[in-house]
CSV table of C-alpha atoms and ligand atoms in Angstrom, one decimal:
chain,number,residue,atom,x,y,z
B,925,MET,CA,-6.9,3.8,20.6
B,926,LYS,CA,-8.7,2.1,17.5
B,927,VAL,CA,-7.2,-0.8,15.5
B,928,LEU,CA,-8.9,-2.0,12.3
B,929,GLY,CA,-8.2,-5.6,11.2
B,930,ILE,CA,-8.7,-6.2,7.6
B,931,SER,CA,-8.8,-9.7,6.2
B,932,ALA,CA,-8.9,-10.5,2.5
B,933,GLY,CA,-8.8,-14.4,3.0
B,934,ARG,CA,-11.7,-17.0,2.9
B,935,HIS,CA,-14.7,-16.4,5.7
B,936,ASN,CA,-13.1,-18.3,8.8
B,937,GLY,CA,-9.9,-19.0,6.9
B,938,ASN,CA,-6.1,-18.8,7.9
B,939,THR,CA,-6.2,-15.0,7.1
B,940,ASP,CA,-9.2,-14.2,9.3
B,941,ILE,CA,-7.7,-16.4,12.2
B,942,ALA,CA,-4.5,-14.7,12.0
B,943,VAL,CA,-6.0,-11.1,11.8
B,944,LYS,CA,-8.3,-12.0,14.8
B,945,GLU,CA,-5.4,-13.3,17.0
B,946,ALA,CA,-3.5,-10.0,16.5
B,947,LEU,CA,-6.8,-8.1,17.1
B,948,LEU,CA,-7.0,-10.0,20.6
B,949,ALA,CA,-3.5,-9.0,21.6
B,950,ALA,CA,-4.4,-5.4,20.7
B,951,GLN,CA,-7.6,-5.6,22.7
B,952,GLU,CA,-5.8,-7.2,25.8
B,953,GLN,CA,-3.5,-4.1,25.7
B,954,GLY,CA,-6.5,-1.9,25.7
B,955,ALA,CA,-7.4,-0.8,22.2
B,956,GLU,CA,-10.9,-0.6,20.9
B,957,VAL,CA,-10.8,-3.2,17.9
B,958,ILE,CA,-12.9,-3.6,14.5
B,959,PHE,CA,-12.5,-6.4,12.2
B,960,ILE,CA,-13.7,-6.6,8.5
B,961,ASN,CA,-13.5,-9.3,5.8
B,962,LEU,CA,-13.4,-7.7,2.4
B,963,PHE,CA,-15.4,-10.3,0.9
B,964,ASP,CA,-18.6,-8.8,2.9
B,965,TYR,CA,-18.1,-5.6,0.8
B,966,ASN,CA,-18.9,-4.5,-2.6
B,967,ILE,CA,-15.5,-2.9,-4.0
B,968,LEU,CA,-15.2,-1.9,-7.6
B,969,PRO,CA,-12.1,-1.8,-9.0
B,970,CYS,CA,-10.5,1.6,-9.8
B,971,THR,CA,-11.4,2.7,-13.4
B,972,GLY,CA,-8.3,4.4,-13.9
B,973,CYS,CA,-10.1,7.8,-14.8
B,974,GLU,CA,-7.6,10.0,-13.0
B,975,SER,CA,-10.5,12.2,-11.8
B,976,CYS,CA,-9.4,12.1,-8.2
B,977,THR,CA,-6.0,13.3,-8.9
B,978,MET,CA,-7.2,15.8,-11.5
B,979,MET,CA,-9.6,17.4,-9.1
B,980,MET,CA,-7.4,17.5,-6.4
B,981,GLY,CA,-5.0,19.2,-8.3
B,982,ASP,CA,-7.6,21.8,-9.4
B,983,VAL,CA,-8.5,22.5,-5.5
B,984,ALA,CA,-4.9,22.8,-4.6
B,985,MET,CA,-4.7,25.7,-7.6
B,986,GLY,CA,-7.8,27.3,-6.6
B,987,LYS,CA,-9.5,26.3,-9.9
B,988,ARG,CA,-12.2,24.4,-8.0
B,989,ASP,CA,-13.7,24.8,-4.3
B,990,ASP,CA,-14.3,21.3,-3.2
B,991,TYR,CA,-13.3,17.8,-3.9
B,992,PRO,CA,-16.3,15.5,-4.4
B,993,GLY,CA,-14.4,12.3,-4.0
B,994,CYS,CA,-13.9,9.1,-5.9
B,995,VAL,CA,-16.6,8.8,-9.0
B,996,LEU,CA,-17.5,5.4,-7.8
B,997,LYS,CA,-18.2,7.2,-4.1
B,998,ASN,CA,-21.9,6.2,-4.2
B,999,LYS,CA,-21.5,2.9,-6.1
B,1000,ASP,CA,-19.9,0.6,-3.7
B,1001,ASP,CA,-18.9,0.2,0.0
B,1002,MET,CA,-15.4,1.8,-0.4
B,1003,ASP,CA,-16.3,5.0,1.3
B,1004,LYS,CA,-17.9,3.4,4.1
B,1005,ILE,CA,-14.9,1.6,4.9
B,1006,MET,CA,-12.6,4.4,4.2
B,1007,ASP,CA,-14.4,6.7,6.7
B,1008,VAL,CA,-13.6,4.3,9.5
B,1009,PHE,CA,-9.9,3.4,8.0
B,1010,GLN,CA,-8.9,7.0,8.3
B,1011,THR,CA,-9.9,7.6,11.8
B,1012,CYS,CA,-7.9,4.4,13.1
B,1013,ASN,CA,-4.8,4.5,14.9
B,1014,GLY,CA,-3.4,1.2,13.9
B,1015,LEU,CA,-4.1,-1.4,11.2
B,1016,ILE,CA,-3.6,-5.1,11.1
B,1017,VAL,CA,-3.8,-6.0,7.3
B,1018,GLY,CA,-4.0,-9.6,6.5
B,1019,CYS,CA,-4.0,-11.2,2.9
B,1020,PRO,CA,-3.5,-14.3,1.3
B,1021,THR,CA,-1.0,-15.1,-1.2
B,1022,TYR,CA,-2.2,-16.0,-4.7
B,1023,ASP,CA,0.4,-16.6,-7.3
B,1024,LEU,CA,3.3,-15.2,-5.3
B,1025,LEU,CA,1.3,-11.8,-4.7
B,1026,PRO,CA,-1.4,-10.5,-2.4
B,1027,SER,CA,-4.8,-11.5,-3.6
B,1028,SER,CA,-6.6,-9.5,-6.3
B,1029,LEU,CA,-9.4,-8.8,-3.7
B,1030,TYR,CA,-7.1,-7.1,-1.6
B,1031,LEU,CA,-5.2,-5.2,-4.4
B,1032,LYS,CA,-8.6,-4.0,-5.8
B,1033,PHE,CA,-9.4,-2.5,-2.4
B,1034,ALA,CA,-5.9,-0.9,-1.8
B,1035,GLN,CA,-5.8,0.6,-5.6
B,1036,ARG,CA,-8.9,2.6,-4.7
B,1037,PHE,CA,-6.7,4.5,-2.0
B,1038,LEU,CA,-5.6,7.2,-4.4
B,1039,ALA,CA,-8.9,8.9,-4.2
B,1040,TYR,CA,-8.6,9.3,-0.4
B,1041,GLU,CA,-5.1,10.5,-0.3
B,1042,LEU,CA,-4.7,11.4,3.5
B,1043,ALA,CA,-2.6,14.7,2.9
B,1044,PHE,CA,-5.1,15.9,0.5
B,1045,ARG,CA,-8.1,14.9,2.6
B,1046,LEU,CA,-6.7,16.7,5.8
B,1047,LYS,CA,-5.8,19.9,3.6
B,1048,ILE,CA,-9.6,20.2,2.7
B,1049,GLY,CA,-10.8,19.2,5.9
B,1050,ALA,CA,-12.5,15.9,5.0
B,1051,VAL,CA,-10.4,14.3,7.9
B,1052,LYS,CA,-10.0,16.2,11.0
B,1053,GLU,CA,-6.5,15.2,12.1
B,1054,ASN,CA,-3.8,12.8,10.8
B,1055,PRO,CA,-4.1,9.6,13.0
B,1056,ASN,CA,-0.4,8.9,12.1
B,1057,MET,CA,-1.5,5.4,11.7
B,1058,VAL,CA,0.9,2.3,12.0
B,1059,ALA,CA,0.2,-1.0,10.4
B,1060,GLY,CA,1.1,-4.6,11.0
B,1061,LEU,CA,1.2,-6.6,7.6
B,1062,ILE,CA,0.6,-10.4,7.6
B,1063,SER,CA,0.9,-12.6,4.3
B,1064,VAL,CA,-0.7,-16.0,4.4
B,1065,GLY,CA,0.5,-18.8,2.0
B,1066,GLY,CA,0.4,-22.5,1.5
B,1067,SER,CA,4.0,-22.5,0.9
B,1068,CYS,CA,7.3,-21.0,2.2
B,1069,HIS,CA,8.9,-17.5,1.2
B,1070,ASP,CA,10.0,-19.0,-2.0
B,1071,TRP,CA,6.1,-19.1,-3.1
B,1072,GLN,CA,5.2,-15.8,-1.5
B,1073,GLY,CA,8.1,-13.6,-3.1
B,1074,PHE,CA,6.0,-10.5,-3.5
B,1075,SER,CA,3.3,-10.8,-1.0
B,1076,LEU,CA,4.6,-8.8,1.9
B,1077,GLU,CA,6.4,-6.4,-0.4
B,1078,ALA,CA,3.3,-5.6,-2.4
B,1079,LEU,CA,1.2,-5.3,0.7
B,1080,GLY,CA,3.8,-2.7,2.0
B,1081,ALA,CA,3.5,-0.7,-1.3
B,1082,THR,CA,-0.3,-0.4,-0.5
B,1083,MET,CA,0.4,1.7,2.7
B,1084,PHE,CA,2.1,5.0,1.7
B,1085,THR,CA,-0.8,6.6,-0.1
B,1086,ASN,CA,-2.4,6.9,3.6
B,1087,SER,CA,0.9,7.5,5.1
B,1088,VAL,CA,0.6,4.5,7.1
B,1089,ARG,CA,4.0,3.5,8.8
B,1090,VAL,CA,4.5,-0.4,8.7
B,1091,VAL,CA,6.4,-1.2,12.0
B,1092,ASP,CA,6.0,-5.2,11.9
B,1093,GLN,CA,5.3,-7.7,9.2
B,1094,TYR,CA,5.1,-11.5,9.3
B,1095,MET,CA,4.7,-14.2,6.7
B,1096,VAL,CA,2.5,-17.2,7.6
B,1097,THR,CA,3.9,-20.1,5.8
B,1098,ARG,CA,2.5,-23.6,5.1
B,1099,VAL,CA,-1.1,-23.2,5.7
B,1100,GLY,CA,-3.6,-24.4,3.1
B,1101,ARG,CA,-6.8,-25.4,4.0
B,1102,PRO,CA,-9.0,-23.1,6.1
B,1103,GLY,CA,-8.0,-23.5,9.7
B,1104,ASN,CA,-4.6,-25.0,9.1
B,1105,ILE,CA,-3.1,-22.4,11.0
B,1106,VAL,CA,-4.6,-23.6,14.4
B,1107,ILE,CA,-1.9,-26.4,14.3
B,1108,ARG,CA,0.9,-23.9,14.0
B,1109,PRO,CA,1.2,-22.2,17.4
B,1110,ASP,CA,4.6,-20.3,16.1
B,1111,HIS,CA,2.3,-18.7,13.7
B,1112,LEU,CA,-0.3,-17.6,16.2
B,1113,GLU,CA,2.2,-16.7,18.7
B,1114,ARG,CA,3.9,-14.4,16.1
B,1115,VAL,CA,0.8,-12.4,15.1
B,1116,HIS,CA,-0.4,-12.1,18.8
B,1117,LYS,CA,3.0,-10.3,19.2
B,1118,MET,CA,2.4,-8.1,16.1
B,1119,GLY,CA,-0.9,-7.0,18.0
B,1120,GLU,CA,1.3,-6.1,20.9
B,1121,ASN,CA,3.6,-4.2,18.7
B,1122,ILE,CA,1.0,-2.2,17.0
B,1123,VAL,CA,-0.4,-0.9,20.6
B,1124,LYS,CA,3.0,-0.3,21.5
B,1125,ALA,CA,3.7,1.7,18.4
B,1126,ILE,CA,0.5,3.8,18.9
B,1127,LYS,CA,1.6,4.6,22.3
B,1128,THR,CA,5.0,5.7,21.2
B,1129,PRO,CA,5.4,9.5,20.1
B,1130,VAL,CA,5.3,9.6,16.4
B,1131,GLU,CA,9.0,10.8,15.9
B,1132,GLU,CA,10.2,7.9,18.0
B,1133,ARG,CA,8.4,5.0,16.4
B,1134,THR,CA,10.8,2.5,15.1
B,1135,TRP,CA,10.5,-1.1,13.4
B,1136,LEU,CA,9.3,-3.6,15.8
B,1137,GLY,CA,9.3,-6.7,13.6
B,1138,ASP,CA,12.2,-9.1,13.3
B,1139,PRO,CA,15.4,-7.1,13.3
B,1140,ASP,CA,17.0,-9.3,10.6
B,1141,MET,CA,14.0,-9.2,8.2
B,1142,GLY,CA,14.7,-8.1,4.7
B,1143,LEU,CA,17.2,-6.6,2.7
B,1144,CYS,CA,16.3,-2.8,2.9
B,1145,PRO,CA,17.6,-1.0,6.0
B,1146,ASN,CA,14.7,1.4,5.9
B,1147,CYS,CA,11.7,-0.5,5.5
B,1148,HIS,CA,12.7,-4.1,5.8
B,1149,GLY,CA,11.6,-5.1,2.4
B,1150,GLY,CA,13.2,-8.0,0.8
B,1151,LEU,CA,13.3,-6.9,-2.9
B,1152,VAL,CA,16.3,-4.6,-4.3
B,1153,PHE,CA,17.0,-4.1,-7.7
B,1154,ARG,CA,20.1,-2.3,-9.4
B,1155,GLY,CA,19.2,1.5,-9.8
B,1156,ASP,CA,18.1,3.1,-13.0
B,1157,VAL,CA,18.2,6.7,-13.9
B,1158,HIS,CA,15.3,8.7,-12.3
B,1159,TRP,CA,13.3,11.1,-14.4
B,1160,ASP,CA,15.5,14.0,-13.1
B,1161,GLY,CA,18.8,12.2,-13.7
B,1162,ILE,CA,19.2,11.0,-9.9
B,1163,ARG,CA,20.6,7.4,-9.7
B,1164,PHE,CA,21.5,5.0,-6.9
B,1165,PRO,CA,23.6,1.8,-7.1
B,1166,TYR,CA,20.6,-0.2,-5.8
B,1167,GLU,CA,17.0,0.7,-4.7
B,1168,CYS,CA,14.5,-0.5,-2.4
B,1169,ALA,CA,11.3,-1.7,-4.6
B,1170,VAL,CA,9.0,-1.0,-1.6
B,1171,CYS,CA,10.1,2.2,-0.1
B,1172,GLY,CA,12.2,3.6,-2.7
B,1173,ALA,CA,15.2,4.1,-0.6
B,1174,GLY,CA,18.5,4.3,-2.4
B,1175,LEU,CA,20.9,2.0,-1.4
B,1176,GLU,CA,24.7,0.7,-1.8
B,1177,LEU,CA,26.5,-2.8,-0.9
B,1178,LYS,CA,28.9,-2.6,1.9
B,1179,ASP,CA,30.4,-5.7,3.2
B,1180,GLY,CA,27.8,-7.8,1.9
B,1181,LYS,CA,24.9,-5.7,3.2
B,1182,PHE,CA,22.7,-3.3,1.8
B,1183,VAL,CA,22.9,0.2,3.4
B,1184,LEU,CA,21.7,3.7,2.7
B,1185,ALA,CA,23.3,5.4,-0.1
B,1186,GLU,CA,24.2,9.0,0.1
B,1187,ASN,CA,20.9,11.0,0.2
B,1188,GLY,CA,19.2,7.6,0.1
B,1189,LEU,CA,16.2,8.8,1.6
B,1190,CYS,CA,15.3,11.5,-0.6
B,1191,ARG,CA,12.8,9.2,-2.5
B,1192,ASP,CA,11.4,7.5,0.5
B,1193,ARG,CA,7.9,7.1,-0.3
B,1194,ASN,CA,6.9,7.2,3.3
B,1195,VAL,CA,8.0,10.8,3.5
B,1196,ASP,CA,5.2,13.2,2.5
B,1197,GLU,CA,7.7,15.5,1.1
B,1198,ALA,CA,9.4,12.6,-1.2
B,1199,ARG,CA,6.0,11.7,-2.4
B,1200,GLY,CA,4.8,15.2,-3.1
B,1201,TYR,CA,8.0,15.4,-5.3
B,1202,HIS,CA,6.8,12.4,-7.1
B,1203,LEU,CA,3.5,14.4,-7.9
B,1204,ASP,CA,6.0,17.0,-9.6
B,1205,GLU,CA,7.2,14.0,-11.9
B,1206,ILE,CA,3.6,13.2,-12.7
B,1207,VAL,CA,2.7,16.9,-13.6
B,1208,ALA,CA,5.7,17.3,-15.6
B,1209,THR,CA,4.9,14.0,-17.5
B,1210,ARG,CA,1.5,15.5,-18.3
B,1211,ILE,CA,2.4,18.9,-19.1
B,1212,ASP,CA,5.2,17.6,-22.0
B,1213,PHE,CA,2.5,15.4,-23.3
B,1214,MET,CA,-0.1,17.8,-23.4
B,1215,LYS,CA,2.3,20.5,-25.0
B,1216,ARG,CA,3.5,18.0,-27.7
B,1217,MET,CA,-0.1,17.0,-28.5
B,1218,GLY,CA,-0.9,20.8,-28.9
B,1219,GLU,CA,2.3,21.4,-31.0
B,1220,GLU,CA,2.6,18.2,-33.1
B,1221,PRO,CA,-0.5,17.2,-35.1
B,1222,GLU,CA,1.1,13.8,-35.9
B,1223,VAL,CA,0.8,12.8,-32.1
B,1224,LYS,CA,-3.2,12.9,-32.4
B,1225,GLU,CA,-3.1,11.4,-35.6
B,1226,THR,CA,-1.0,8.5,-34.3
B,1227,ILE,CA,-3.2,7.9,-31.3
B,1228,ASN,CA,-6.2,7.8,-33.8
B,1229,LYS,CA,-4.5,5.3,-35.8
B,1230,TYR,CA,-4.4,3.0,-33.1
B,1231,LYS,CA,-8.1,3.8,-32.1
B,1232,GLU,CA,-9.0,2.8,-35.5
B,1233,ILE,CA,-7.2,-0.7,-35.6
B,1234,LYS,CA,-9.7,-3.3,-34.6
B,1235,PHE,CA,-8.9,-6.9,-33.9
B,1236,PRO,CA,-11.2,-9.7,-33.1
B,1237,ALA,CA,-12.0,-9.9,-29.4
B,1238,ILE,CA,-13.4,-12.9,-27.1
C,2138,LIG,C1,-5.7,-19.1,-6.8
C,2138,LIG,C2,-4.7,-19.4,-5.6
C,2138,LIG,C3,-3.3,-19.3,-5.7
C,2138,LIG,C4,-2.4,-19.7,-4.7
C,2138,LIG,N1,-1.4,-19.3,-4.8
C,2138,LIG,C5,-0.4,-19.4,-3.8
C,2138,LIG,C6,1.0,-19.0,-3.9
C,2138,LIG,O1,1.5,-18.6,-5.0
C,2138,LIG,N2,1.8,-19.4,-2.7
C,2138,LIG,C7,1.2,-19.7,-1.6
C,2138,LIG,O2,2.0,-19.8,-0.6
C,2138,LIG,N3,0.0,-20.2,-1.4
C,2138,LIG,C8,-0.9,-19.9,-2.5
C,2138,LIG,N4,-2.1,-20.5,-2.4
C,2138,LIG,C9,-2.5,-21.0,-1.2
C,2138,LIG,C10,-3.5,-19.8,-0.3
C,2138,LIG,O3,-2.6,-18.7,0.0
C,2138,LIG,C11,-3.6,-20.6,1.2
C,2138,LIG,O4,-4.4,-21.6,1.0
C,2138,LIG,C12,-4.2,-19.6,2.4
C,2138,LIG,O5,-4.1,-20.3,3.4
C,2138,LIG,C13,-5.3,-19.0,1.9
C,2138,LIG,O6,-6.0,-18.1,2.9
C,2138,LIG,P1,-7.1,-18.2,3.7
C,2138,LIG,O7,-7.5,-19.3,4.3
C,2138,LIG,O8,-7.4,-16.9,4.6
C,2138,LIG,O9,-8.1,-17.8,2.4
C,2138,LIG,C14,-2.9,-20.2,-3.5
C,2138,LIG,C15,-4.5,-20.1,-3.3
C,2138,LIG,C16,-5.3,-20.0,-4.4
C,2138,LIG,C17,-6.7,-20.1,-4.2
């Protein structure tokens, strides 16, 4: 039972303390624990080259034998972290809120996950077995929910690429200067509970795992996220009255509460099958573009027109 704590906060700041408190609880429950602070690693931003998905696709289609990994593999510490990350059973992810969102350091880290897609790494044997990871998410901010509006939701959105099931989340509010959290025993007690919840979830058979956080948290009955929007038409025509911005569940309003719409879990990003269907959308978009580029010379001409336009930069 291995639990990895990740902090994207200042060294010895509020996030470090919150994550360490959760890890202490996990350790008390018998877990082996590891703690990293992302400031200690060289993590380059994703270049957006799409080599990972192109190469993974080629392996899947038998066009190449192996997947060499991210093009930045030997240029920074990401591989070193992910090798441990993907062998853990549980995660405690803590991140300070900057401008309502998780800090850019964390997002830079998490947006490199695509090159380490668990389902694919399993398929090609780079990871031996699915650790069926569970996670607890902690956002840490100087203010209340009103100034942390996207924090937990955006952290949640970084979990599905590695098929990590979020079983608990907590927003640490009104802690500003480093160490401020120690005068808030309510916060420390709650993140301690999160550490216990993570071990409880690890010990529960995968199919029986459930949400262990506050039952009334959020609006989505599926993931407990708090961001719901009025549904739009999807690429294949499907439409729900409302959708959860985090997990993608289709929702409807009943007696003032959001409940699952009919077939509402068919786009649940946490389900590998639903995520696989999203890959169909990506491929369909790519094929359509390549086809039109081949058939319609004006497409390439227009792209070149924009390439040639030069404005003064900074
Ligand atoms: C650039 C910046 C933006 C911030 N924006 C917010 C914010 O929008 N909402 C909030 O609640 N706190 C905000 N804060 C406060 C931090 O989240 C807070 O100080 C937190 O305790 C930092 O965590 P740490 O001690 O682990 O580094 C911001 C801090 C910085 C440096």
